[in-house]
Amino acid sequence: MDLSVVLGYLWPLLYISPAYAANSTPLFIGNIIKGKKPLDLGLRFRDGRRILGDGKTFEGTIAGFFVGLIYFLTFYYLDKKLSILNLYINELEGLTLIVGAIIGDLLGSFLKRRLGVERGEMLPVFDQTGFLIFAILIRSIFFGVVSYDLVLYLFVMTFLIHMLTNLAAHRMGIKEKPF
Ligand code: CTP
Ligand code: MG
């Protein structure tokens, strides 16, 4: 296969990878640090359920942000210096992807609790792609809309990648549930 064809399929995944980094880091932190502090401070919403639940912590969120940022900046400056893909306009673009991914993940948990889905239980599609949708959304607010094809491709690929990596994490004993 032609290299340009391979790159055509690969660059969207590389582009969104800072959001993946920010989204996957908390899981590892969850395994390293015990007794983490929940972001909602254990508080409950009007419906009597937790605002976010114990699955969203200060430690996980902060680690996700900084690991995502360090990953992005390394990738960004390397790509810029070597002028290979020139994926990003500037530093802010990566920041919007990372912050968007974190917001999407938190809003996902907020929605799950409102729907009565327990912490760690699956809310299909939202669990796998909520962070992606918000990463693209926040990015688009600052940098303009992206093509429908790109969103659809990333949506399908992220869904599959999320399912496979979570299953792998479960098999390796990092994650209790396989999703
Ligand atoms: N995690 C964290 N802080 C975050 C996100 C995730 O500490 N902001 C950690 C938690 O240990 C969490 C694990 O990463 O259990 C997996 O994340 P996720 O699947 O998003 O959370 P769930 O436990 O499934 O909780 P929820 O049902 O609210 O999505
Ligand atoms: Mg989960």
JSON list of C-alpha atoms and ligand atoms in Angstrom, two decimals, residues 27 56 105 109 112-113 118-123 127 162 166 175 177 179, ligand 2:
[
{"chain": "A", "resi": 27, "resn": "LEU", "atom": "CA", "xyz": [-6.86, 4.34, 34.79]},
{"chain": "A", "resi": 56, "resn": "LYS", "atom": "CA", "xyz": [-13.70, 10.60, 38.83]},
{"chain": "A", "resi": 105, "resn": "ASP", "atom": "CA", "xyz": [-15.42, 12.18, 30.41]},
{"chain": "A", "resi": 109, "resn": "SER", "atom": "CA", "xyz": [-20.21, 10.30, 34.44]},
{"chain": "A", "resi": 112, "resn": "LYS", "atom": "CA", "xyz": [-24.61, 8.17, 33.87]},
{"chain": "A", "resi": 113, "resn": "ARG", "atom": "CA", "xyz": [-25.42, 9.02, 37.49]},
{"chain": "A", "resi": 118, "resn": "GLU", "atom": "CA", "xyz": [-23.72, 2.87, 38.72]},
{"chain": "A", "resi": 119, "resn": "ARG", "atom": "CA", "xyz": [-20.05, 3.85, 38.74]},
{"chain": "A", "resi": 120, "resn": "GLY", "atom": "CA", "xyz": [-18.08, 1.46, 36.54]},
{"chain": "A", "resi": 121, "resn": "GLU", "atom": "CA", "xyz": [-21.16, 0.10, 34.76]},
{"chain": "A", "resi": 122, "resn": "MET", "atom": "CA", "xyz": [-21.33, 0.69, 31.03]},
{"chain": "A", "resi": 123, "resn": "LEU", "atom": "CA", "xyz": [-23.35, 3.31, 29.19]},
{"chain": "A", "resi": 127, "resn": "ASP", "atom": "CA", "xyz": [-18.49, 5.60, 27.58]},
{"chain": "A", "resi": 162, "resn": "HIS", "atom": "CA", "xyz": [-11.71, 1.92, 23.39]},
{"chain": "A", "resi": 166, "resn": "ASN", "atom": "CA", "xyz": [-10.34, -1.82, 27.85]},
{"chain": "A", "resi": 175, "resn": "LYS", "atom": "CA", "xyz": [-9.18, -2.96, 35.03]},
{"chain": "A", "resi": 177, "resn": "LYS", "atom": "CA", "xyz": [-14.54, -4.59, 34.22]},
{"chain": "A", "resi": 179, "resn": "PHE", "atom": "CA", "xyz": [-15.36, -2.27, 29.28]},
{"chain": "B", "resi": 2, "resn": "MG", "atom": "MG", "xyz": [-15.77, 2.92, 32.95]}
]
